[in-house]
Amino acid sequence: MVRAQAFDNVRVAQEDMTGSLKEVSKR
């Protein structure tokens, strides 16, 4: 259970970073 939650957090963090990069490249 804890492992799955940690993996989910990493996936969300990665999506957050890629989303930020995309927004920055838009400008």
mmCIF file of N, CA and C in Angstrom:
data_model
loop_
_atom_site.group_PDB
_atom_site.id
_atom_site.type_symbol
_atom_site.label_atom_id
_atom_site.label_comp_id
_atom_site.label_asym_id
_atom_site.label_seq_id
_atom_site.Cartn_x
_atom_site.Cartn_y
_atom_site.Cartn_z
ATOM 1 N N MET A 1 0.862 -1.206 0.000
ATOM 2 C CA MET A 1 0.000 0.000 0.000
ATOM 3 C C MET A 1 0.897 1.254 0.000
ATOM 4 N N VAL A 2 1.856 1.280 0.903
ATOM 5 C CA VAL A 2 2.726 2.472 0.965
ATOM 6 C C VAL A 2 3.524 2.593 -0.327
ATOM 7 N N ARG A 3 3.980 1.445 -0.851
ATOM 8 C CA ARG A 3 4.768 1.484 -2.098
ATOM 9 C C ARG A 3 3.923 2.072 -3.227
ATOM 10 N N ALA A 4 2.689 1.631 -3.332
ATOM 11 C CA ALA A 4 1.818 2.131 -4.409
ATOM 12 C C ALA A 4 1.626 3.646 -4.252
ATOM 13 N N GLN A 5 1.468 4.094 -3.031
ATOM 14 C CA GLN A 5 1.253 5.531 -2.821
ATOM 15 C C GLN A 5 2.503 6.317 -3.231
ATOM 16 N N ALA A 6 3.671 5.812 -2.866
ATOM 17 C CA ALA A 6 4.918 6.502 -3.225
ATOM 18 C C ALA A 6 5.056 6.545 -4.744
ATOM 19 N N PHE A 7 4.751 5.423 -5.401
ATOM 20 C CA PHE A 7 4.849 5.387 -6.864
ATOM 21 C C PHE A 7 3.890 6.404 -7.475
ATOM 22 N N ASP A 8 2.696 6.497 -6.912
ATOM 23 C CA ASP A 8 1.709 7.457 -7.423
ATOM 24 C C ASP A 8 2.236 8.881 -7.251
ATOM 25 N N ASN A 9 2.851 9.152 -6.097
ATOM 26 C CA ASN A 9 3.380 10.503 -5.863
ATOM 27 C C ASN A 9 4.446 10.832 -6.898
ATOM 28 N N VAL A 10 5.307 9.854 -7.211
ATOM 29 C CA VAL A 10 6.373 10.095 -8.193
ATOM 30 C C VAL A 10 5.753 10.373 -9.553
ATOM 31 N N ARG A 11 4.742 9.598 -9.913
ATOM 32 C CA ARG A 11 4.100 9.797 -11.222
ATOM 33 C C ARG A 11 3.464 11.193 -11.291
ATOM 34 N N VAL A 12 2.808 11.595 -10.216
ATOM 35 C CA VAL A 12 2.170 12.922 -10.199
ATOM 36 C C VAL A 12 3.242 14.008 -10.290
ATOM 37 N N ALA A 13 4.337 13.822 -9.573
ATOM 38 C CA ALA A 13 5.415 14.820 -9.595
ATOM 39 C C ALA A 13 5.982 14.940 -11.010
ATOM 40 N N GLN A 14 6.166 13.806 -11.675
ATOM 41 C CA GLN A 14 6.696 13.835 -13.047
ATOM 42 C C GLN A 14 5.722 14.578 -13.958
ATOM 43 N N GLU A 15 4.439 14.283 -13.821
ATOM 44 C CA GLU A 15 3.443 14.968 -14.665
ATOM 45 C C GLU A 15 3.475 16.474 -14.376
ATOM 46 N N ASP A 16 3.664 16.827 -13.107
ATOM 47 C CA ASP A 16 3.720 18.248 -12.745
ATOM 48 C C ASP A 16 4.906 18.916 -13.439
ATOM 49 N N MET A 17 6.060 18.244 -13.404
ATOM 50 C CA MET A 17 7.258 18.829 -14.020
ATOM 51 C C MET A 17 7.067 18.987 -15.527
ATOM 52 N N THR A 18 6.580 17.957 -16.178
ATOM 53 C CA THR A 18 6.391 18.033 -17.640
ATOM 54 C C THR A 18 5.378 19.126 -17.951
ATOM 55 N N GLY A 19 4.355 19.246 -17.144
ATOM 56 C CA GLY A 19 3.347 20.280 -17.377
ATOM 57 C C GLY A 19 3.977 21.663 -17.242
ATOM 58 N N SER A 20 4.837 21.848 -16.251
ATOM 59 C CA SER A 20 5.489 23.146 -16.075
ATOM 60 C C SER A 20 6.390 23.443 -17.264
ATOM 61 N N LEU A 21 7.127 22.422 -17.719
ATOM 62 C CA LEU A 21 8.030 22.624 -18.863
ATOM 63 C C LEU A 21 7.219 23.033 -20.085
ATOM 64 N N LYS A 22 6.092 22.376 -20.298
ATOM 65 C CA LYS A 22 5.253 22.710 -21.462
ATOM 66 C C LYS A 22 4.767 24.155 -21.354
ATOM 67 N N GLU A 23 4.362 24.562 -20.167
ATOM 68 C CA GLU A 23 3.861 25.933 -20.010
ATOM 69 C C GLU A 23 4.983 26.935 -20.266
ATOM 70 N N VAL A 24 6.177 26.619 -19.801
ATOM 71 C CA VAL A 24 7.315 27.534 -19.991
ATOM 72 C C VAL A 24 7.660 27.625 -21.472
ATOM 73 N N SER A 25 7.663 26.492 -22.157
ATOM 74 C CA SER A 25 8.011 26.502 -23.593
ATOM 75 C C SER A 25 6.949 27.259 -24.399
ATOM 76 N N LYS A 26 5.748 27.338 -23.884
ATOM 77 C CA LYS A 26 4.681 28.079 -24.600
ATOM 78 C C LYS A 26 5.032 29.560 -24.662
ATOM 79 N N ARG A 27 5.650 30.080 -23.595
ATOM 80 C CA ARG A 27 5.915 31.517 -23.528
ATOM 81 C C ARG A 27 6.995 31.944 -24.495
#
